[in-house]
Short mmCIF file of C-alpha atoms in Angstrom, two decimals:
data_model
loop_
_atom_site.label_atom_id
_atom_site.label_comp_id
_atom_site.label_asym_id
_atom_site.label_seq_id
_atom_site.Cartn_x
_atom_site.Cartn_y
_atom_site.Cartn_z
CA MET W 1 49.24 -26.94 -6.01
CA SER W 2 51.54 -24.13 -7.07
CA ILE W 3 54.44 -24.49 -9.56
CA GLU W 4 56.84 -24.03 -6.98
CA ALA W 5 55.38 -26.67 -4.62
CA GLU W 6 55.18 -28.97 -7.83
CA LEU W 7 59.01 -28.53 -8.52
CA ARG W 8 60.05 -28.99 -5.17
CA ALA W 9 58.06 -32.23 -4.81
CA GLU W 10 59.54 -33.41 -8.16
CA ASN W 11 62.97 -32.77 -7.01
CA ALA W 12 62.32 -34.53 -3.66
CA ARG W 13 60.90 -37.55 -5.61
CA TRP W 14 64.07 -37.75 -7.78
CA GLU W 15 66.30 -37.51 -4.75
CA ARG W 16 64.60 -40.24 -2.88
CA ARG W 17 64.88 -42.49 -6.11
CA GLU W 18 68.61 -41.58 -6.31
CA THR W 19 69.22 -42.37 -2.76
CA VAL W 20 67.31 -45.56 -2.97
CA VAL W 21 69.24 -46.75 -6.10
CA GLY W 22 72.50 -45.61 -4.65
CA LYS W 23 72.00 -47.71 -1.50
CA VAL W 24 70.75 -50.86 -2.94
CA LEU W 25 72.75 -50.93 -6.38
CA PRO W 26 76.10 -52.29 -5.04
CA TYR W 27 74.50 -55.38 -3.52
CA PRO W 28 72.85 -56.97 -6.81
CA LEU W 29 75.93 -56.05 -8.77
CA LEU W 30 78.28 -57.87 -6.22
CA GLY W 31 75.68 -60.81 -6.28
CA ALA W 32 75.55 -61.01 -9.90
CA GLY W 33 79.42 -61.12 -10.22
CA THR W 34 79.68 -63.76 -7.60
CA LEU W 35 77.01 -65.81 -9.38
CA PHE W 36 78.43 -65.76 -12.62
CA THR W 37 82.01 -66.69 -11.36
CA LEU W 38 80.64 -69.59 -9.44
CA LEU W 39 78.70 -70.82 -12.68
CA GLN W 40 82.02 -71.01 -14.57
CA ALA W 41 82.55 -74.38 -12.82
CA LEU W 42 79.65 -75.67 -14.89
CA TRP W 43 81.68 -74.97 -18.20
CA GLY W 44 84.70 -76.89 -16.92
CA GLU W 45 86.66 -73.56 -15.95
CA PRO W 46 88.57 -73.58 -12.76
CA VAL W 47 87.10 -71.33 -9.99
CA PRO W 48 89.01 -70.24 -6.90
CA TYR W 49 86.00 -70.68 -4.61
CA TRP W 50 87.25 -69.64 -1.09
CA PRO W 51 89.31 -66.58 -2.33
CA VAL W 52 86.25 -65.36 -4.30
CA LEU W 53 83.77 -66.01 -1.58
CA GLY W 54 86.05 -64.53 1.10
CA LEU W 55 86.65 -61.12 -0.88
CA ALA W 56 82.86 -61.13 -1.80
CA VAL W 57 81.89 -61.34 1.88
CA THR W 58 84.49 -58.89 2.87
CA ALA W 59 83.19 -56.39 0.22
CA MET W 60 79.48 -56.92 1.33
CA ILE W 61 80.60 -56.28 4.94
CA TRP W 62 82.59 -53.23 3.96
CA LEU W 63 79.61 -51.83 2.07
CA LEU W 64 77.21 -52.65 4.92
CA TRP W 65 79.37 -51.10 7.56
CA PHE W 66 80.29 -47.73 5.84
CA HIS W 67 77.67 -47.32 3.11
CA THR W 68 74.47 -48.78 4.57
CA LEU W 69 74.57 -49.00 8.38
CA HIS W 70 76.06 -45.66 9.17
CA PRO W 71 74.72 -42.92 6.86
CA GLU W 72 75.85 -40.26 9.23
CA TRP W 73 79.44 -40.92 8.28
CA HIS W 74 78.75 -40.00 4.69
CA ASP W 75 79.52 -36.25 5.31
CA ASN W 76 82.95 -37.20 6.87
CA VAL W 77 84.96 -36.76 3.74
CA PRO W 78 88.42 -38.19 4.98
CA LEU W 79 86.62 -41.32 6.51
CA MET W 80 84.54 -41.81 3.30
CA GLY W 81 87.88 -41.48 1.33
CA LEU W 82 89.32 -44.29 3.44
CA TYR W 83 86.34 -46.22 2.64
CA TYR W 84 86.29 -45.62 -1.06
CA ALA W 85 90.06 -46.82 -1.32
CA GLY W 86 89.33 -49.93 0.70
CA LEU W 87 86.52 -50.61 -1.83
CA LEU W 88 88.53 -50.21 -4.83
CA VAL W 89 91.08 -52.48 -3.33
CA LEU W 90 88.45 -55.17 -2.66
CA ALA W 91 87.17 -54.50 -6.24
CA PHE W 92 90.57 -55.00 -7.93
CA GLY W 93 91.10 -58.25 -5.65
CA LEU W 94 87.80 -59.53 -7.09
CA VAL W 95 88.43 -58.55 -10.80
CA ALA W 96 91.66 -60.02 -10.62
CA LEU W 97 90.12 -63.33 -9.63
CA SER W 98 87.20 -63.11 -12.19
CA PRO W 99 86.40 -60.58 -14.95
CA TRP W 100 82.63 -61.13 -14.13
CA TYR W 101 83.14 -58.62 -11.18
CA GLY W 102 83.50 -55.89 -13.79
CA PHE W 103 79.83 -55.40 -13.17
CA PHE W 104 80.64 -54.56 -9.56
CA THR W 105 83.14 -51.90 -10.34
CA PHE W 106 80.53 -49.71 -11.78
CA VAL W 107 79.77 -48.95 -7.99
CA GLY W 108 83.15 -46.99 -8.02
CA TYR W 109 81.90 -44.35 -10.29
CA VAL W 110 78.55 -43.94 -8.73
CA GLN W 111 80.34 -43.63 -5.10
CA ALA W 112 83.18 -41.37 -6.57
CA PHE W 113 80.47 -38.96 -7.22
CA GLN W 114 78.72 -39.40 -3.90
CA TYR W 115 81.47 -39.43 -1.36
CA LEU W 116 84.55 -37.63 -2.97
CA LYS W 117 84.84 -33.76 -3.67
CA GLY W 118 86.72 -31.54 -6.12
CA ARG W 119 89.54 -33.11 -7.96
CA TRP W 120 89.63 -36.49 -5.62
CA ARG W 121 86.40 -37.21 -7.53
CA TYR W 122 88.29 -37.58 -10.78
CA VAL W 123 91.02 -39.62 -9.04
CA GLY W 124 88.37 -42.00 -7.94
CA VAL W 125 86.99 -42.02 -11.37
CA ALA W 126 90.44 -42.71 -13.02
CA ALA W 127 91.15 -45.47 -10.50
CA THR W 128 87.76 -47.10 -11.01
CA ALA W 129 88.40 -47.05 -14.67
CA THR W 130 91.77 -48.70 -14.28
CA VAL W 131 90.38 -51.59 -12.29
CA ALA W 132 87.26 -51.95 -14.53
CA SER W 133 89.64 -52.09 -17.49
CA VAL W 134 91.23 -55.17 -16.09
CA SER W 135 87.77 -57.11 -16.44
CA TYR W 136 87.51 -55.85 -20.04
CA LEU W 137 90.66 -57.64 -21.11
CA GLY W 138 89.50 -60.83 -19.49
CA GLY W 139 90.94 -60.52 -15.92
CA LEU W 140 94.41 -60.22 -14.70
CA SER W 141 95.42 -63.79 -15.51
CA SER W 142 94.45 -63.03 -19.25
CA ILE W 143 96.54 -59.86 -19.20
CA LYS W 144 99.68 -61.76 -17.95
CA ALA W 145 99.10 -64.72 -20.48
CA SER W 146 98.76 -62.34 -23.35
CA ASN W 147 101.12 -59.75 -22.20
CA LEU W 148 98.59 -57.00 -22.72
CA TRP W 149 99.93 -54.46 -20.05
CA TRP W 150 100.08 -51.63 -22.65
CA GLY W 151 96.58 -52.57 -23.77
CA TRP W 152 95.41 -52.42 -20.30
CA VAL W 153 97.06 -48.85 -19.88
CA ILE W 154 95.51 -47.60 -23.26
CA LEU W 155 92.04 -48.92 -22.30
CA ALA W 156 92.31 -47.51 -18.80
CA VAL W 157 93.20 -44.05 -20.22
CA ILE W 158 90.24 -44.15 -22.87
CA VAL W 159 87.70 -45.36 -20.15
CA THR W 160 89.04 -42.73 -17.73
CA LEU W 161 88.42 -40.03 -20.29
CA LEU W 162 84.97 -41.23 -21.06
CA ALA W 163 84.09 -41.60 -17.37
CA SER W 164 85.55 -38.32 -16.55
CA SER W 165 83.38 -36.55 -19.33
CA PHE W 166 80.19 -38.28 -17.71
CA THR W 167 81.33 -37.21 -14.40
CA TYR W 168 81.83 -33.51 -15.57
CA PHE W 169 78.29 -33.47 -16.79
CA GLY W 170 76.96 -35.12 -13.63
CA GLU W 171 78.57 -32.25 -11.69
CA MET W 172 77.06 -29.72 -14.13
CA ALA W 173 73.76 -31.29 -13.55
CA GLU W 174 74.22 -31.30 -9.78
CA ARG W 175 75.11 -27.59 -9.72
CA ARG W 176 72.18 -26.80 -11.83
CA ASN W 177 69.98 -28.85 -9.32
CA GLU W 178 71.63 -26.82 -6.56
CA LYS W 179 70.98 -23.61 -8.05
CA GLN W 180 67.39 -24.71 -8.77
CA LYS W 181 67.04 -25.58 -5.18
CA LYS W 182 68.44 -22.30 -4.05
CA ALA W 183 66.12 -20.40 -6.55
CA LEU W 184 63.29 -22.32 -5.09
CA ALA W 185 64.10 -21.59 -1.55
CA GLU W 186 64.45 -17.82 -2.43
CA LEU W 187 61.09 -18.15 -4.39
CA HIS W 188 59.66 -19.81 -1.29
CA GLU W 189 61.02 -17.08 0.96
CA ALA W 190 59.67 -14.35 -1.68
CA ASN W 191 56.32 -15.96 -1.67
CA VAL W 192 56.15 -16.05 2.14
CA LYS W 193 57.14 -12.28 2.37
CA LEU W 194 54.62 -11.57 -0.37
CA GLU W 195 51.89 -13.36 1.47
CA ALA W 196 52.86 -11.49 4.54
CA ALA W 197 52.73 -8.22 2.47
CA LEU W 198 49.34 -9.18 1.19
CA GLU W 199 48.04 -9.70 4.58
CA GLU W 200 49.43 -6.32 5.90
CA ASN W 201 47.98 -4.70 2.75
CA ALA W 202 44.61 -6.41 3.35
CA GLY W 203 44.64 -4.95 6.92
CA LEU W 204 45.74 -1.51 5.63
CA HIS W 205 43.12 -1.56 3.13
CA SER W 206 40.51 -2.33 5.79
CA GLN W 207 41.82 0.59 7.87
CA LEU W 208 41.68 2.86 4.81
CA LEU W 209 38.01 1.76 3.99
CA VAL W 210 37.15 2.49 7.66
CA GLN W 211 38.98 5.78 7.47
CA ALA W 212 37.43 6.68 3.92
CA ARG W 213 34.08 5.81 5.60
CA GLU W 214 34.53 7.87 8.51
CA ALA W 215 35.79 10.81 6.46
CA GLY W 216 32.64 10.33 4.15
CA VAL W 217 30.43 10.37 7.31
CA LEU W 218 32.27 13.64 8.50
CA ASP W 219 32.22 15.32 5.14
CA GLU W 220 28.40 14.50 4.79
CA ARG W 221 27.96 16.14 8.32
CA GLN W 222 29.79 19.29 7.46
CA ARG W 223 27.77 19.52 4.17
CA MET W 224 24.66 19.12 5.90
CA ALA W 225 25.69 21.50 8.61
CA ARG W 226 26.70 24.10 5.81
CA GLU W 227 23.39 23.38 4.06
CA ILE W 228 21.35 23.96 7.14
CA HIS W 229 23.08 27.03 8.04
CA ASP W 230 23.00 28.54 4.51
CA THR W 231 19.01 27.66 4.06
CA LEU W 232 17.15 26.80 6.99
CA ALA W 233 18.96 29.02 9.70
CA GLN W 234 19.22 31.98 7.24
CA GLY W 235 15.42 31.40 6.24
CA LEU W 236 14.49 31.36 9.80
CA ALA W 237 16.30 34.39 10.57
CA GLY W 238 14.76 36.05 7.65
CA ILE W 239 11.35 34.85 8.82
CA LEU W 240 11.92 36.21 12.30
CA THR W 241 12.94 39.59 11.21
CA GLN W 242 9.73 39.92 9.06
CA LEU W 243 7.59 38.79 11.88
CA GLN W 244 9.28 41.26 14.23
CA ALA W 245 8.74 43.86 11.57
CA ALA W 246 5.06 42.85 11.28
CA GLU W 247 4.53 43.02 15.03
CA GLN W 248 5.62 46.54 14.89
CA THR W 249 3.23 47.48 12.18
CA LEU W 250 0.11 46.07 13.31
CA ASP W 251 -1.69 49.20 12.71
CA GLU W 252 -0.62 49.43 9.14
CA PRO W 253 -2.54 46.57 7.26
CA SER W 254 -0.62 47.14 3.98
CA THR W 255 2.79 46.94 5.74
CA LEU W 256 1.82 44.23 7.93
CA ARG W 257 0.51 42.32 4.93
CA ARG W 258 3.89 42.90 2.87
CA HIS W 259 5.93 41.45 6.02
CA LEU W 260 3.72 38.63 6.35
CA THR W 261 3.99 37.86 2.65
CA ASN W 262 7.67 37.97 2.88
CA ALA W 263 7.66 35.64 5.81
CA THR W 264 5.70 33.20 3.82
CA ASP W 265 7.69 33.31 0.88
CA LEU W 266 10.85 32.84 3.00
CA ALA W 267 9.29 29.87 4.67
CA ARG W 268 8.25 28.24 1.42
CA GLU W 269 11.80 28.84 -0.06
CA SER W 270 13.51 27.49 3.11
CA LEU W 271 11.19 24.38 3.07
CA THR W 272 12.14 23.75 -0.67
CA GLU W 273 15.86 24.13 0.05
CA ALA W 274 15.76 21.97 3.00
CA ARG W 275 14.27 19.14 0.81
CA ARG W 276 17.00 19.80 -1.84
CA THR W 277 19.52 19.73 0.84
CA VAL W 278 18.28 16.20 2.21
CA HIS W 279 18.57 15.00 -1.41
CA ALA W 280 21.99 16.64 -2.18
CA VAL W 281 20.40 18.51 -5.21
CA GLU W 282 21.61 22.02 -6.27
CA PRO W 283 19.73 25.13 -5.01
CA VAL W 284 16.52 25.62 -6.90
CA VAL W 285 17.75 29.23 -7.89
CA LEU W 286 20.56 27.61 -9.72
CA ALA W 287 18.46 24.98 -11.30
CA GLN W 288 16.49 27.69 -13.08
CA ALA W 289 19.04 30.41 -13.91
CA ARG W 290 22.85 30.71 -14.53
CA LEU W 291 25.27 31.71 -11.80
CA PRO W 292 25.24 35.57 -12.55
CA ASP W 293 21.32 35.64 -12.72
CA ALA W 294 21.05 33.58 -9.66
CA ILE W 295 23.20 35.82 -7.49
CA ASN W 296 21.51 38.80 -8.93
CA ASP W 297 18.26 37.49 -8.02
CA VAL W 298 19.22 36.56 -4.50
CA ALA W 299 20.69 40.06 -4.18
CA LYS W 300 17.44 41.72 -5.40
CA ARG W 301 15.30 39.73 -3.00
CA TRP W 302 17.62 40.42 -0.20
CA SER W 303 17.64 44.17 -0.88
CA GLU W 304 13.83 44.11 -1.09
CA VAL W 305 13.42 42.44 2.31
CA ASN W 306 16.24 44.36 4.01
CA HIS W 307 15.85 47.83 2.35
CA ILE W 308 19.54 47.95 1.47
CA ASP W 309 20.97 48.49 -1.91
CA ALA W 310 22.88 45.64 -3.46
CA VAL W 311 24.10 45.70 -6.79
CA LEU W 312 25.90 42.85 -8.71
CA THR W 313 28.62 43.39 -11.28
CA THR W 314 29.72 40.75 -13.56
CA THR W 315 33.13 40.91 -15.40
CA GLY W 316 34.79 38.39 -17.87
CA ASP W 317 33.38 35.91 -20.03
CA ALA W 318 30.42 34.48 -17.88
CA ARG W 319 30.23 30.81 -18.74
CA PRO W 320 28.72 27.67 -17.16
CA MET W 321 30.87 26.16 -14.39
CA HIS W 322 30.72 22.86 -12.48
CA ALA W 323 27.97 22.40 -10.05
CA ASP W 324 29.92 22.45 -6.85
CA ILE W 325 31.67 25.73 -7.99
CA GLU W 326 28.45 27.52 -8.75
CA VAL W 327 26.71 26.31 -5.49
CA ALA W 328 29.93 27.47 -3.29
CA LEU W 329 29.89 30.83 -4.82
CA LEU W 330 26.13 31.14 -4.46
CA ARG W 331 26.23 30.14 -0.82
CA THR W 332 28.99 32.47 -0.20
CA ALA W 333 26.92 35.41 -1.61
CA GLN W 334 24.07 34.27 0.61
CA GLU W 335 26.01 34.01 3.62
CA ALA W 336 27.77 37.27 3.11
CA LEU W 337 24.55 39.03 2.42
CA THR W 338 22.89 37.46 5.49
CA ASN W 339 26.02 38.69 7.85
CA VAL W 340 25.57 42.32 6.44
CA ALA W 341 21.97 42.12 7.32
CA LYS W 342 22.80 40.92 10.89
CA HIS W 343 25.88 42.81 11.74
CA ALA W 344 26.90 45.51 9.21
CA ASN W 345 24.33 48.30 9.56
CA ALA W 346 25.33 48.97 5.98
CA SER W 347 23.47 51.20 3.54
CA ARG W 348 24.90 49.81 0.27
CA VAL W 349 26.52 46.26 -0.87
CA GLY W 350 28.57 45.84 -3.81
CA LEU W 351 28.91 42.23 -5.39
CA THR W 352 31.56 41.52 -8.05
CA LEU W 353 31.55 38.29 -10.09
CA SER W 354 34.66 37.94 -11.96
CA TYR W 355 35.41 35.21 -14.72
CA MET W 356 39.01 34.94 -15.09
CA GLY W 357 41.14 32.43 -17.07
CA ASP W 358 41.49 29.79 -14.60
CA ILE W 359 39.66 31.48 -11.55
CA VAL W 360 36.22 32.57 -10.76
CA SER W 361 36.00 35.03 -7.81
CA LEU W 362 33.16 36.56 -6.01
CA ASP W 363 33.71 39.87 -4.02
CA VAL W 364 31.00 41.30 -1.52
CA ARG W 365 31.75 44.69 -0.03
CA ASP W 366 29.48 46.70 2.29
CA ASP W 367 29.89 50.07 3.78
CA GLY W 368 28.91 48.86 7.19
CA VAL W 369 30.52 49.27 10.69
CA GLY W 370 33.10 46.53 10.07
CA PHE W 371 34.62 44.41 12.61
CA GLU W 372 38.25 43.28 13.80
CA PRO W 373 38.85 40.03 11.88
CA ASN W 374 41.43 38.67 14.21
CA VAL W 375 39.50 39.08 17.32
CA LYS W 376 38.48 35.83 18.98
CA ARG W 377 34.59 35.48 19.03
CA THR W 378 32.51 34.26 21.87
CA ASN W 379 32.44 30.76 20.29
CA GLY W 380 36.02 30.47 20.34
CA SER W 381 36.65 31.06 16.64
CA THR W 382 38.23 34.22 14.54
CA ASN W 383 36.71 35.61 11.46
CA GLY W 384 33.17 35.30 12.54
CA GLY W 385 30.90 32.31 13.55
CA PHE W 386 29.81 29.10 11.83
CA GLY W 387 28.86 31.25 8.76
CA LEU W 388 32.37 32.46 7.79
CA ALA W 389 33.77 29.02 8.74
CA GLY W 390 31.36 27.22 6.68
CA MET W 391 32.19 29.73 3.70
CA ARG W 392 35.75 28.85 4.31
CA GLN W 393 35.09 25.08 4.26
CA ARG W 394 33.22 25.44 1.04
CA VAL W 395 35.74 27.32 -0.74
CA GLN W 396 38.82 25.17 0.62
CA ARG W 397 37.17 22.09 -0.25
CA LEU W 398 37.31 23.05 -3.83
CA ALA W 399 41.11 24.05 -3.46
CA GLY W 400 39.87 27.63 -3.34
CA ARG W 401 40.78 30.64 -1.05
CA LEU W 402 38.56 32.89 1.13
CA ASP W 403 39.87 36.33 2.21
CA ILE W 404 38.16 38.69 4.66
CA GLU W 405 39.04 42.32 5.10
CA SER W 406 37.38 44.43 7.55
CA GLU W 407 38.14 47.16 10.09
CA PRO W 408 35.89 48.87 12.64
CA GLY W 409 34.14 51.72 10.81
CA GLY W 410 35.53 50.85 7.46
CA GLY W 411 33.07 48.21 6.23
CA THR W 412 33.81 44.62 5.29
CA ALA W 413 35.01 42.86 2.01
CA VAL W 414 34.62 39.03 1.52
CA SER W 415 36.37 37.67 -1.45
CA ALA W 416 36.05 34.00 -2.56
CA SER W 417 38.24 32.55 -5.38
CA VAL W 418 37.97 29.04 -6.71
CA PRO W 419 39.12 27.17 -9.82
CA ALA W 420 37.26 27.83 -12.97
CA ILE W 421 36.21 24.12 -13.57
CA PRO W 422 33.71 24.27 -16.52
CA ALA W 423 30.37 22.50 -16.45
CA GLY W 424 30.98 18.71 -17.13
CA GLY W 425 34.56 18.84 -16.07
CA GLY W 426 36.19 17.34 -12.87
CA GLU W 427 33.78 14.53 -12.83
#
């Protein structure tokens, strides 16, 4: 059970107890006063039986009718004010007949607090104290006999002050109780809203997990597509080129052997890269060398296969970069060179790898036929097919930028810039 529920249950228990005591208390006090009054006859004191019994029965009926049998009247302030005035008149009559009914006058304090509001509550307390003071001085007959009217007044004032003080403290406790009830109600409402918010957050969390899972699947598909294009597709294209060249040199054994050897090497490299792609491992060339050396090695082998000069220039402080950065730049170099071999009809390619303060860039320029970058291709995309789109995705995934400059007859320049995240950083 929560603290809030325990507090509410405790308050409910105290309220039930107060209600029971408030309902039952007048009757035993009235009965005790009547019993002690009637017992005075045993001591030889005169007892006005019929007036005492008549007023006692009247008081009991008055209590039953207003206080016990009709609880729905308790919120009717004027009606309960009339009831309270009648109760005090009956109490005064009983005390005037016998001081033993001073016990019964205590009910006046309780019911003043229960049924009267504001200043009328203190008026009721003062009236009850005045009636109760009669019993403290031995009854009305004793006051007359001793001529203690001044004592009655003084005692009534003292009792009124004391009873008013207790009433004030009772009001303070009641206000604190009301504030506590209000705070508990607000706390309950806040808890209900919090539970609703938590349920909503749980639903949103589930949705985010689904979306993250879908995004992860999509990202993995794109990664596999890029890797397959950059390894298998390029490798198969290279193998096909070598086989076509070998087919044209069947009468030249040495040249034929060279093309077949190139095709075999490309097949082995493609198979190795395919396996590394499946296991999401960095390219073998990067595992064996630094990025400038890896790009230089790719350019040399490409140049040997395609008989096109390709030269790499490195500027700045060459330093190890994060694996994703180096893979993106290496794949960009491979794709750019593949596009040159397929489409450019170039005689020379220049590659520039630049290490700057917070950026690493790779520029690949050729002197080929060029193309119109903004012309829509047959596959519906601009700036080339999946190769250029794959390069752009790789670079943008790393918060980088890919620029392509070309014009018919003016060659092509591909520039990739990515953040210079050092090796071991961004983990």
